[in-house]
Amino acid sequence: MEMIFAGLLDSISPQSLMFLFVGVTIGVVVGAIPGINGPMAIALFIPVTYYMTPLTAIGFLVGLNKGAFFGGAVSAVLLRTPGTPEAAATSWDGYPLTQQGKGEKGLRMALYSSVAGDLLSTIVLIVIAAPLAAVALFMGPSEIFALISLALTVIAGIGTTSIGRGLAAAAFGITVGLIGTEPVTALPRLTFDVYQLGAGLSLIPVAIGLLAFSEILLQLENIKRQGAAAKCTHQFSKKFEDRFIGLKEFFANFKTLLRSSLIGIGVGAMPGLGAPVASFMSYDQAMKRSKHKEEFGKGRLEGIAASESANSSVVASSLIPLFVLGIPGNLAAAMLMGAFMIHGMQPGPLLFKENAQLMYGIYGSLVLASLFLLLVGRFGLRLFCRAVNIPSMVLYPIVIFTCLMGAYLGKSSMFDVGVMLTFGVLGYFMRKFDYSYVAFLIGFILAPEWERALQQVVIISENDPFMFFQRPVAMALMVLTLFVVVRTFWKSIQEGKKKRAAPAAANSQQ
Amino acid sequence: MSRVTRDALGYLFIIGFCILMLAWAIPTYTPAYPGYGAPPALVPNVAVSVMLVMAVVSIVRVLLAAFLNQPIPPEEREFPEDVDDDSGFTQVGRVNLVHLVSIMVPCALLVVAIDYVGYAIASFAFLMLLQFIIGSRRWLQSIIIAVVLVSVLYIIMRYGFGVPVPGPQLFE
């Protein structure tokens, strides 16, 4: 109990509150800019957190992520250019509202839905993470190894249309993650005699390159190809009912909001699915269960409520596997895992035992971030709308230069800038060739822990090849991993057959 | 170049990379087995082998489809930019090498030049060049952005975080 109070008190210290507020505000602004999303913002700002206390740093990054999730709705509603896949469903009903002059109303619905979903999800995280972590403490290296293997196979499907390419990307991420000092011999491995690689590649330059720099390269290319980026030219109506959401209107959507938040929590807690799945699933359910199905896609508030509450509830619930098992469920959680590690902590069940006060502090920051989001969104809405119109000529040089200096900041090393540029180019090619950079990054982050667990298993069992047969949970997880791989490949083969059959049938008809 | 050919070349590149890793890089740059635990080369070998298997399976699939004259689904055959596909969030497309080089060269020049001419001059020149490449022809705006950005980041790094800016220090 003492720990809980101490942690909560830490979270309301002036420094924590200030950085949390700043994080949420920056998050909303950068999220509103088309093309910049939460994980990208975290990657860009992690170097800044080197100089903060762990609680302030994690609070700042969590606030940034929460803000960016709502910010994504701003460009989706005003421009119909969702910066992130999860905001796509928001644009379906948000943009028609903007065309009707009710864009502000749409944004307010998005804000309230985001805050409600996020708050509910945070409460669920607080209630279940610690008890689950207590159970997870009984897991040994065999179970951890098996669990990471399972996570890597599940995650291989994110961000690509081919499971084969996803697995290859995850395997490449693991290979790159193994560069550095080998854990048993303590000798350099795969360093190619480059002394800067002795301690391995830092997460910061790799993440900035893969997430932010490569994205900017692609966006610049798109702008050159398609011409100038879209601009918001719609005017907001001045009528009260077109600007604000009444209590009656809010509670009319309460059922949808609750259902969508629960979908988001469930999806977020499962590694590998992520916010887009939650958002589309909730929208689909809301439409199926609505009495006004025909109004969906034409500016129905219920559609915005479904999409936004679902994708925002993923933010906190995706921390459940991270806090309980030390496995990041999505990219934002992977970036937060990196931030924990930079501050000398290993996410997982031991976190509650070794850093209980910090964890309760983070809980406090999570709740406060939701409230700050409400505050910042409520009073800064019109201001944030301007962020969508920042000219690309101004924005991209700033982001590119920030990427370069952000990579330098971590170790004050130009070598890291070179690493960032290398991974920027790699990320560009991975995206162009449909290889999942998400799977790569998660593989890169999990590789050292995966190998450490394997080494522990082998050493403890004295090289027994049947070591996993003696651990039923590990055995079950390994079987599940195999099942996931076989099932995914089987599904992929079946889908491939169907796709091939379709053009063949069309040809024969002609 | 069609997408199928390009992807096949991609698989071949991966196969070559994996063979190089398995045959030379991993054996040369991995410590010897100390006699306990898993061999240091085990996990890298497994990871690279997974990449190799995936690439081989993919190229065999492409070759089989070509020999058996099987139809290829449009999403594996066409570039999204050619069919105006705005339904998804795929970033698959043609590689624009000219664009890539035009951005990467100034970045590489900055990394090299910063050690010789210092942070302020190199960064200012870099930002001016970058804005020109991106298409900005408003010189005053470009100068203001470059000066403000270089100054703000200098102040943040030097006085905010106490980190020396890259290259020779100006105001020591």
XYZ file of C-alpha atoms in Angstrom:
682
model
C 0.000 0.000 0.000
C 2.893 2.289 0.846
C 4.329 1.628 -2.613
C 1.029 2.509 -4.257
C 0.831 5.869 -2.496
C 4.502 6.620 -3.104
C 4.122 5.790 -6.795
C 0.984 7.868 -7.180
C 2.663 10.757 -5.386
C 5.594 10.504 -7.808
C 3.191 10.733 -10.718
C 1.789 14.035 -9.469
C 5.169 15.633 -8.873
C 5.460 18.949 -10.788
C 8.151 17.546 -13.109
C 6.101 14.453 -14.027
C 2.941 16.479 -14.548
C 4.740 19.014 -16.709
C 6.344 16.441 -19.001
C 3.133 14.421 -19.172
C 1.249 17.526 -20.269
C 3.965 18.421 -22.773
C 3.944 14.820 -24.059
C 0.190 14.797 -24.628
C 0.278 18.208 -26.324
C 3.165 17.315 -28.627
C 1.486 13.956 -29.306
C -1.746 15.592 -30.470
C 0.137 18.095 -32.662
C 2.409 15.528 -34.326
C -0.429 13.010 -34.616
C -2.510 15.650 -36.419
C 0.203 16.070 -39.047
C -0.550 13.541 -41.789
C 2.121 10.882 -41.942
C 3.403 11.135 -38.395
C 2.099 8.533 -35.986
C 2.570 7.505 -32.371
C 5.461 5.025 -32.697
C 7.279 7.419 -35.028
C 6.860 10.248 -32.518
C 8.113 7.976 -29.711
C 11.166 7.054 -31.803
C 11.910 10.724 -32.430
C 11.502 11.735 -28.803
C 13.160 8.801 -26.985
C 16.584 10.508 -27.178
C 15.117 13.463 -25.279
C 14.089 11.153 -22.428
C 17.698 10.141 -21.738
C 17.872 13.157 -19.504
C 14.669 12.475 -17.555
C 13.922 10.244 -14.582
C 12.443 6.843 -15.591
C 8.925 7.791 -14.468
C 8.998 11.162 -16.214
C 10.408 9.542 -19.360
C 7.821 6.745 -19.540
C 5.022 9.173 -18.617
C 6.162 11.580 -21.335
C 6.268 8.816 -23.972
C 2.924 7.326 -22.909
C 1.388 10.807 -23.079
C 2.943 11.293 -26.499
C 1.462 8.036 -27.748
C -1.996 8.741 -26.327
C -1.976 12.231 -27.798
C -0.814 10.966 -31.194
C -3.646 8.419 -31.325
C -6.204 11.198 -30.957
C -4.169 13.509 -33.209
C -4.465 10.936 -35.992
C -8.218 11.531 -35.949
C -7.734 15.251 -36.700
C -6.250 14.682 -40.166
C -8.650 11.770 -40.747
C -11.710 13.920 -40.014
C -10.535 17.141 -41.679
C -8.628 15.839 -44.688
C -9.719 12.201 -45.088
C -5.998 11.406 -45.023
C -5.575 9.232 -41.963
C -1.931 9.291 -40.978
C -2.300 5.835 -39.496
C -4.305 2.765 -40.576
C -6.348 2.780 -37.355
C -7.690 6.264 -38.118
C -9.070 5.150 -41.500
C -12.415 4.074 -40.060
C -12.683 7.452 -38.305
C -12.416 9.242 -41.649
C -15.381 7.317 -43.102
C -17.828 9.240 -40.951
C -15.616 12.112 -39.865
C -14.906 13.559 -43.283
C -18.590 13.680 -44.378
C -19.205 15.683 -41.181
C -16.442 18.103 -42.193
C -18.058 18.473 -45.615
C -21.282 19.393 -43.823
C -19.430 22.046 -41.785
C -19.604 19.864 -38.657
C -15.925 18.914 -38.555
C -15.520 20.372 -35.070
C -18.388 18.245 -33.806
C -16.811 15.161 -35.358
C -13.510 15.965 -33.686
C -15.175 16.444 -30.317
C -16.864 13.053 -30.646
C -13.473 11.573 -31.563
C -11.917 13.234 -28.523
C -14.540 12.079 -26.018
C -14.544 8.570 -27.484
C -10.755 8.423 -27.376
C -10.648 9.535 -23.754
C -13.442 7.164 -22.703
C -11.881 4.161 -24.452
C -8.446 4.996 -23.166
C -9.594 5.499 -19.584
C -11.520 2.219 -19.505
C -8.562 0.387 -20.965
C -6.197 1.962 -18.418
C -8.455 0.800 -15.591
C -8.460 -2.747 -16.984
C -4.657 -2.632 -17.250
C -4.339 -1.470 -13.636
C -6.725 -4.133 -12.359
C -5.329 -7.155 -14.185
C -1.650 -6.535 -14.970
C -0.216 -6.980 -11.471
C -2.142 -10.209 -10.637
C -1.238 -11.676 -14.018
C 2.383 -10.672 -13.521
C 2.362 -12.504 -10.186
C 1.331 -15.665 -12.025
C 3.867 -14.996 -14.771
C 6.628 -14.914 -12.147
C 6.416 -18.703 -12.006
C 7.648 -18.829 -15.581
C 11.219 -19.978 -16.048
C 13.617 -19.487 -18.975
C 11.994 -22.382 -20.907
C 8.599 -20.702 -20.783
C 10.059 -17.295 -21.642
C 11.918 -18.772 -24.615
C 8.769 -20.544 -25.812
C 6.659 -17.427 -25.274
C 9.010 -15.172 -27.247
C 9.059 -17.789 -30.030
C 5.262 -17.667 -30.094
C 5.230 -13.853 -30.066
C 7.700 -13.707 -32.962
C 5.570 -15.993 -35.123
C 2.357 -14.115 -34.293
C 3.983 -10.740 -34.924
C 5.435 -11.880 -38.275
C 2.064 -11.236 -39.878
C 1.939 -7.517 -39.016
C 2.546 -4.986 -41.748
C 2.885 -7.382 -44.665
C 0.609 -9.373 -46.934
C 2.891 -12.418 -46.809
C 3.667 -14.453 -43.709
C 6.848 -15.715 -45.403
C 8.180 -12.199 -45.834
C 7.069 -11.373 -42.279
C 9.014 -14.314 -40.865
C 12.046 -13.407 -42.969
C 11.868 -9.833 -41.631
C 11.577 -11.050 -38.019
C 14.527 -13.412 -38.579
C 16.581 -10.560 -40.040
C 15.661 -8.410 -37.029
C 16.892 -11.196 -34.736
C 20.167 -11.468 -36.680
C 20.766 -7.720 -36.397
C 19.745 -7.812 -32.718
C 22.474 -10.408 -32.061
C 25.260 -8.083 -33.183
C 27.413 -7.178 -30.194
C 28.692 -9.098 -27.211
C 27.722 -12.777 -27.043
C 26.167 -13.431 -23.604
C 28.044 -16.643 -22.627
C 31.560 -15.995 -23.933
C 31.368 -12.192 -23.514
C 33.233 -11.891 -26.828
C 32.197 -9.770 -29.830
C 29.934 -11.429 -32.370
C 29.080 -10.297 -35.924
C 30.793 -6.961 -35.311
C 32.964 -7.196 -38.457
C 35.805 -5.726 -36.385
C 33.964 -2.410 -36.078
C 34.608 -1.423 -32.477
C 31.458 0.747 -32.239
C 29.412 -2.424 -32.750
C 30.946 -4.085 -29.692
C 28.008 -3.115 -27.492
C 25.500 -3.881 -30.242
C 23.325 -1.517 -32.228
C 21.374 0.996 -30.162
C 17.616 0.940 -30.465
C 17.356 4.703 -30.993
C 19.114 5.069 -34.369
C 17.604 1.798 -35.626
C 14.075 2.843 -34.625
C 14.402 6.417 -35.909
C 15.746 5.130 -39.224
C 13.138 2.413 -39.695
C 10.108 4.288 -38.427
C 10.649 7.972 -39.054
C 13.343 8.492 -41.676
C 12.125 5.816 -44.107
C 8.557 7.108 -43.739
C 9.682 10.628 -44.645
C 11.577 9.276 -47.664
C 8.362 7.626 -48.869
C 6.165 10.621 -48.167
C 8.483 12.956 -50.028
C 8.398 10.553 -52.949
C 4.582 10.458 -52.884
C 4.344 14.232 -52.781
C 6.671 14.520 -55.772
C 4.575 11.955 -57.632
C 1.116 13.204 -56.710
C 1.799 16.925 -56.326
C 1.091 19.019 -53.238
C -0.377 17.413 -50.140
C -4.093 17.842 -49.463
C -5.143 20.965 -47.625
C -8.140 21.480 -45.395
C -10.344 23.991 -47.152
C -13.597 23.353 -45.320
C -15.059 25.913 -42.977
C -16.488 25.105 -39.564
C -20.130 25.967 -38.941
C -20.705 28.524 -36.188
C -24.001 26.966 -35.015
C -23.860 25.593 -31.487
C -25.393 22.222 -32.428
C -22.870 21.791 -35.270
C -19.905 22.397 -32.973
C -20.599 20.723 -29.645
C -21.708 17.315 -28.417
C -24.582 17.362 -25.960
C -24.813 14.884 -23.091
C -27.813 13.303 -24.804
C -25.836 12.779 -28.006
C -22.907 11.344 -26.082
C -24.995 8.890 -24.114
C -26.906 7.861 -27.251
C -23.582 6.392 -28.383
C -22.602 5.014 -24.997
C -23.417 1.403 -25.824
C -21.302 1.535 -28.993
C -18.554 3.237 -27.062
C -18.502 0.564 -24.364
C -18.654 -2.320 -26.835
C -15.908 -0.837 -28.995
C -13.688 -0.142 -25.990
C -14.034 -3.770 -24.872
C -13.170 -4.952 -28.397
C -10.142 -2.640 -28.339
C -9.035 -3.933 -24.949
C -9.328 -7.557 -26.070
C -7.513 -6.940 -29.340
C -4.810 -4.820 -27.696
C -4.075 -7.453 -25.084
C -3.311 -9.999 -27.813
C 0.148 -9.531 -29.306
C 0.211 -8.951 -33.013
C -3.275 -7.667 -33.768
C -3.012 -3.945 -33.082
C -5.225 -0.889 -33.321
C -6.321 -1.156 -36.994
C -7.944 -4.544 -36.322
C -9.733 -3.138 -33.258
C -10.892 -0.083 -35.152
C -12.284 -1.925 -38.190
C -13.825 -4.694 -36.060
C -15.606 -2.158 -33.840
C -16.843 -0.125 -36.787
C -18.197 -3.279 -38.390
C -19.962 -4.306 -35.161
C -21.379 -0.826 -34.635
C -22.798 -0.797 -38.153
C -24.257 -4.305 -37.874
C -25.959 -3.539 -34.576
C -27.181 -0.052 -35.431
C -30.775 0.770 -36.297
C -29.458 3.330 -38.788
C -27.055 1.259 -40.863
C -27.734 3.374 -43.946
C -26.328 6.481 -42.232
C -22.882 4.947 -41.692
C -20.271 6.472 -43.958
C -22.333 9.634 -44.307
C -21.318 11.391 -41.118
C -22.747 9.303 -38.276
C -21.262 10.070 -34.855
C -21.654 6.420 -33.839
C -19.086 5.448 -36.497
C -16.539 7.878 -35.060
C -17.295 6.704 -31.508
C -16.759 3.059 -32.507
C -13.496 3.607 -34.328
C -11.891 6.074 -31.917
C -12.827 4.358 -28.652
C -11.561 1.044 -30.030
C -8.220 2.293 -31.310
C -7.541 4.400 -28.225
C -8.307 1.531 -25.875
C -5.555 -0.448 -27.589
C -2.954 2.024 -26.255
C -3.207 0.937 -22.617
C -4.268 -2.668 -23.196
C -1.253 -3.332 -25.431
C 0.818 -2.666 -22.312
C -0.697 -5.764 -20.649
C 1.542 -8.290 -22.493
C 4.454 -5.878 -22.074
C 4.066 -5.479 -18.316
C 3.014 -9.068 -17.646
C 5.277 -11.023 -19.995
C 7.771 -8.501 -21.311
C 6.464 -8.993 -24.846
C 5.479 -5.971 -26.913
C 2.105 -6.474 -28.574
C 2.576 -3.738 -31.156
C 5.034 -1.183 -32.412
C 4.255 1.496 -29.824
C 4.668 -1.065 -27.026
C 7.959 -2.175 -28.620
C 9.183 1.408 -28.557
C 8.123 1.760 -24.919
C 9.939 -1.482 -24.159
C 13.038 0.106 -25.665
C 12.538 3.152 -23.451
C 12.282 0.934 -20.348
C 15.517 -0.805 -21.330
C 17.297 2.491 -21.951
C 16.390 3.475 -18.403
C 17.816 0.245 -17.046
C 14.628 -1.783 -16.600
C 13.549 -5.019 -18.247
C 9.780 -5.067 -18.864
C 8.122 -8.229 -17.589
C 6.697 -9.708 -14.408
C 9.767 -8.798 -12.368
C 9.029 -5.144 -13.008
C 6.247 -5.250 -10.402
C 8.565 -6.848 -7.877
C 11.688 -4.803 -8.453
C 10.171 -1.444 -9.417
C 6.749 -1.514 -7.763
C 6.801 2.182 -6.893
C 7.678 3.115 -10.467
C 4.916 0.897 -11.838
C 2.281 2.563 -9.663
C 3.724 5.894 -10.741
C 3.260 4.829 -14.369
C -0.330 3.816 -13.597
C -0.912 7.279 -12.165
C 0.641 8.865 -15.257
C -1.537 6.725 -17.535
C -4.727 7.957 -15.853
C -3.499 11.543 -15.771
C -2.538 11.361 -19.471
C -6.171 10.524 -20.308
C -7.364 13.524 -18.318
C -4.745 15.778 -19.903
C -5.826 14.547 -23.310
C -9.373 15.619 -22.525
C -8.135 19.005 -21.329
C -5.703 19.624 -24.176
C -8.149 18.373 -26.798
C -11.067 20.330 -25.376
C -9.298 23.694 -25.298
C -6.795 23.358 -28.126
C -8.969 21.720 -30.737
C -9.075 24.596 -33.215
C -5.362 25.209 -32.804
C -4.506 21.570 -33.529
C -6.630 21.725 -36.663
C -4.012 24.122 -38.070
C -1.315 21.467 -37.699
C -2.821 19.512 -40.593
C -1.940 22.357 -42.938
C 1.776 22.690 -42.178
C 3.409 22.840 -45.644
C 5.556 19.832 -46.509
C 8.387 22.191 -47.561
C 8.581 23.330 -43.943
C 7.745 20.069 -42.191
C 10.003 17.522 -43.876
C 13.362 19.328 -43.545
C 12.552 19.798 -39.848
C 11.690 16.114 -39.371
C 14.753 14.929 -41.330
C 17.108 17.175 -39.355
C 15.442 16.104 -36.091
C 15.973 12.448 -37.111
C 19.681 13.126 -37.702
C 20.227 15.007 -34.453
C 17.982 12.600 -32.493
C 20.181 9.700 -33.597
C 23.279 11.676 -32.541
C 21.866 12.671 -29.154
C 21.760 9.203 -27.583
C 25.509 8.566 -27.457
C 26.808 11.857 -28.911
C 28.128 9.760 -31.771
C 28.057 10.418 -35.502
C 28.396 6.650 -35.959
C 24.804 6.364 -34.738
C 23.747 8.929 -37.348
C 25.261 6.642 -39.982
C 23.384 3.690 -38.463
C 20.160 5.687 -38.574
C 20.680 6.536 -42.255
C 21.481 2.899 -43.068
C 18.306 1.682 -41.376
C 16.359 4.493 -43.033
C 17.344 3.127 -46.421
C 16.687 -0.433 -45.238
C 13.223 0.612 -44.019
C 12.544 2.273 -47.390
C 13.369 -0.937 -49.257
C 11.479 -3.112 -46.748
C 8.333 -1.056 -47.231
C 8.696 -0.998 -51.013
C 9.209 -4.797 -51.142
C 6.462 -5.551 -48.568
C 8.734 -6.837 -45.785
C 7.389 -6.020 -42.348
C 9.590 -3.439 -40.613
C 7.392 -3.950 -37.549
C 8.356 -7.637 -37.365
C 11.981 -6.638 -37.951
C 11.974 -4.131 -35.103
C 10.247 -6.468 -32.649
C 12.660 -9.264 -33.616
C 15.551 -6.852 -33.077
C 14.306 -5.869 -29.618
C 13.448 -9.399 -28.473
C 16.537 -11.164 -29.887
C 18.909 -10.681 -26.909
C 16.234 -11.767 -24.398
C 15.300 -14.755 -26.569
C 18.905 -15.926 -26.813
C 19.530 -15.321 -23.103
C 16.511 -17.493 -22.238
C 17.743 -20.222 -24.589
C 21.229 -20.137 -23.058
C 19.748 -20.410 -19.568
C 17.605 -23.377 -20.600
C 20.560 -25.176 -22.195
C 22.894 -24.506 -19.265
C 20.328 -25.435 -16.567
C 19.338 -28.652 -18.373
C 22.995 -29.500 -19.104
C 22.431 -29.731 -22.863
C 19.457 -32.073 -22.533
C 17.801 -32.099 -26.002
C 14.434 -32.984 -24.402
C 14.496 -30.122 -21.929
C 11.179 -28.686 -23.141
C 9.358 -32.005 -22.568
C 9.894 -31.600 -18.831
C 8.131 -28.207 -18.743
C 4.444 -28.620 -19.686
C 3.728 -24.885 -20.103
C 6.789 -24.388 -22.304
C 5.859 -27.518 -24.243
C 2.302 -26.234 -24.761
C 3.629 -22.857 -25.938
C 6.012 -24.531 -28.392
C 3.177 -26.665 -29.765
C 1.073 -23.504 -30.068
C 3.919 -21.786 -31.940
C 4.102 -24.693 -34.348
C 0.327 -24.622 -34.729
C 0.376 -20.868 -35.489
C 3.092 -21.326 -38.126
C 1.390 -24.318 -39.797
C -2.056 -22.705 -39.668
C -0.816 -19.385 -41.064
C 1.008 -21.092 -43.925
C -1.981 -23.331 -44.630
C -4.289 -20.301 -44.690
C -1.850 -18.423 -46.902
C -1.689 -21.356 -49.370
C -5.484 -21.627 -49.461
C -5.888 -17.880 -49.999
C -3.235 -17.992 -52.736
C -5.158 -20.778 -54.489
C -8.371 -18.749 -54.283
C -6.677 -15.645 -55.640
C -5.159 -17.605 -58.528
C -8.486 -19.220 -59.273
C -10.220 -15.847 -59.590
C -8.227 -14.455 -62.568
C -8.236 -17.911 -64.185
C -12.031 -18.022 -63.968
C -12.253 -14.505 -65.379
C -9.986 -15.472 -68.294
C -12.019 -18.580 -69.112
C -15.252 -16.549 -69.082
C -13.740 -14.119 -71.602
C 10.589 -4.164 -64.700
C 7.461 -6.050 -63.625
C 6.712 -6.500 -59.950
C 7.117 -10.260 -60.174
C 10.614 -9.915 -61.674
C 11.566 -7.260 -59.134
C 10.355 -9.381 -56.199
C 12.197 -12.398 -57.607
C 15.393 -10.349 -57.763
C 14.732 -9.363 -54.153
C 14.498 -13.028 -53.145
C 17.723 -13.770 -55.024
C 19.446 -10.929 -53.173
C 18.273 -12.363 -49.843
C 19.444 -15.846 -50.836
C 22.873 -14.435 -51.722
C 23.017 -12.476 -48.472
C 22.060 -15.548 -46.410
C 24.668 -17.743 -48.141
C 27.300 -15.080 -47.466
C 26.258 -14.922 -43.815
C 26.184 -18.700 -43.335
C 29.357 -19.438 -45.266
C 31.552 -16.517 -44.232
C 30.235 -13.868 -41.811
C 28.849 -16.083 -39.031
C 31.798 -18.550 -38.917
C 34.353 -15.715 -39.122
C 32.816 -13.241 -36.695
C 31.378 -15.563 -34.042
C 33.349 -16.722 -30.970
C 34.258 -20.410 -30.700
C 31.988 -22.715 -28.673
C 33.176 -22.520 -25.052
C 31.987 -26.033 -24.240
C 28.821 -25.157 -22.327
C 25.522 -23.516 -23.189
C 24.282 -23.213 -26.738
C 26.983 -22.523 -29.374
C 27.276 -18.742 -30.055
C 26.610 -19.398 -33.752
C 23.379 -21.341 -33.119
C 20.828 -18.510 -32.979
C 22.372 -16.479 -35.844
C 22.508 -19.648 -37.966
C 18.868 -20.495 -37.192
C 17.685 -16.927 -37.897
C 19.576 -16.676 -41.193
C 18.403 -20.165 -42.191
C 14.780 -19.094 -41.648
C 15.387 -16.130 -43.981
C 17.021 -18.430 -46.524
C 14.183 -20.966 -46.427
C 11.539 -18.237 -46.809
C 13.371 -16.698 -49.771
C 13.916 -20.092 -51.443
C 10.248 -21.056 -50.974
C 9.167 -17.712 -52.435
C 11.420 -17.956 -55.484
C 10.386 -21.564 -56.114
C 6.775 -20.366 -56.015
C 7.506 -17.636 -58.550
C 9.380 -20.038 -60.845
C 6.662 -22.702 -60.602
C 4.010 -20.137 -61.484
C 6.068 -19.086 -64.515
C 6.738 -22.638 -65.754
C 3.218 -23.896 -65.165
C 1.773 -20.695 -66.622
C -0.340 -20.135 -63.531
C -2.176 -16.814 -63.258
C -0.693 -14.461 -60.648
C -3.106 -12.541 -58.392
C -3.211 -8.800 -59.204
C -1.957 -7.812 -55.726
C 1.256 -9.749 -56.393
C 1.545 -8.690 -60.022
C 0.730 -4.989 -60.090
C 2.209 -2.002 -58.319
C -0.453 -0.212 -56.238
C 0.533 3.125 -57.819
C -0.431 1.775 -61.269
C -3.929 0.719 -60.243
C -4.572 3.836 -58.114
C -5.115 1.709 -55.029
C -5.986 3.982 -52.150
C -7.950 1.410 -50.185
C -5.137 0.091 -48.062
C -2.035 1.339 -46.345
C 0.461 -0.645 -48.309
C 3.635 1.210 -49.195
C 4.680 -1.330 -51.776
C 5.820 0.297 -54.982
C 8.638 1.015 -57.394
C 11.940 2.082 -55.958
C 12.745 5.627 -57.022
C 16.528 5.545 -56.871
C 16.949 9.132 -58.072
C 14.751 10.380 -55.242
C 16.483 8.158 -52.716
C 19.944 9.308 -53.750
C 18.861 12.956 -53.849
C 17.935 12.793 -50.156
C 20.669 10.439 -48.975
C 23.596 12.294 -50.555
C 23.044 15.536 -48.583
C 22.612 13.458 -45.401
C 25.858 11.591 -46.056
C 27.601 14.883 -46.874
C 26.402 16.324 -43.566
C 27.815 13.359 -41.637
C 31.217 13.859 -43.306
C 31.274 17.674 -43.382
C 30.230 18.210 -39.779
C 33.642 17.022 -38.551
C 35.454 19.527 -40.754
C 33.338 22.688 -40.776
C 31.397 22.238 -37.557
C 27.744 21.843 -36.641
C 26.476 25.337 -37.482
C 27.857 25.748 -41.002
C 27.364 22.114 -42.075
C 23.795 21.974 -40.739
C 22.832 25.313 -42.294
C 24.215 24.264 -45.678
C 22.531 20.881 -45.357
C 19.125 22.373 -44.613
C 19.368 24.863 -47.467
C 20.348 22.088 -49.880
C 17.631 19.764 -48.587
C 14.917 22.400 -48.922
C 16.092 23.135 -52.466
C 15.924 19.431 -53.351
C 12.471 19.091 -51.829
C 11.317 21.921 -54.058
C 11.366 25.055 -51.925
C 12.307 28.153 -53.919
C 11.406 30.711 -51.260
C 14.898 31.681 -50.216
C 13.972 33.868 -47.295
C 11.712 31.178 -45.841
C 14.439 28.561 -46.358
C 17.044 30.726 -44.613
C 14.734 31.453 -41.688
C 13.872 27.745 -41.255
C 17.546 26.736 -41.454
C 18.757 29.401 -39.020
C 15.945 28.853 -36.504
C 16.220 25.045 -36.596
C 20.010 24.983 -36.291
C 19.885 27.516 -33.427
C 17.028 25.827 -31.540
C 18.661 22.391 -31.713
C 22.008 23.915 -30.704
C 20.433 25.514 -27.634
C 18.514 22.325 -26.741
C 21.596 20.114 -27.059
C 24.195 22.459 -25.585
C 22.252 24.081 -22.770
C 19.225 21.811 -22.340
C 20.941 18.419 -22.291
C 24.550 19.522 -21.865
C 25.572 17.455 -24.889
C 28.326 18.812 -27.170
C 27.026 19.370 -30.697
C 28.717 17.226 -33.348
C 31.984 18.448 -34.873
C 34.301 21.236 -33.672
C 32.747 23.350 -30.889
C 32.145 26.976 -31.799
C 31.643 28.767 -28.525
C 34.041 27.005 -26.170
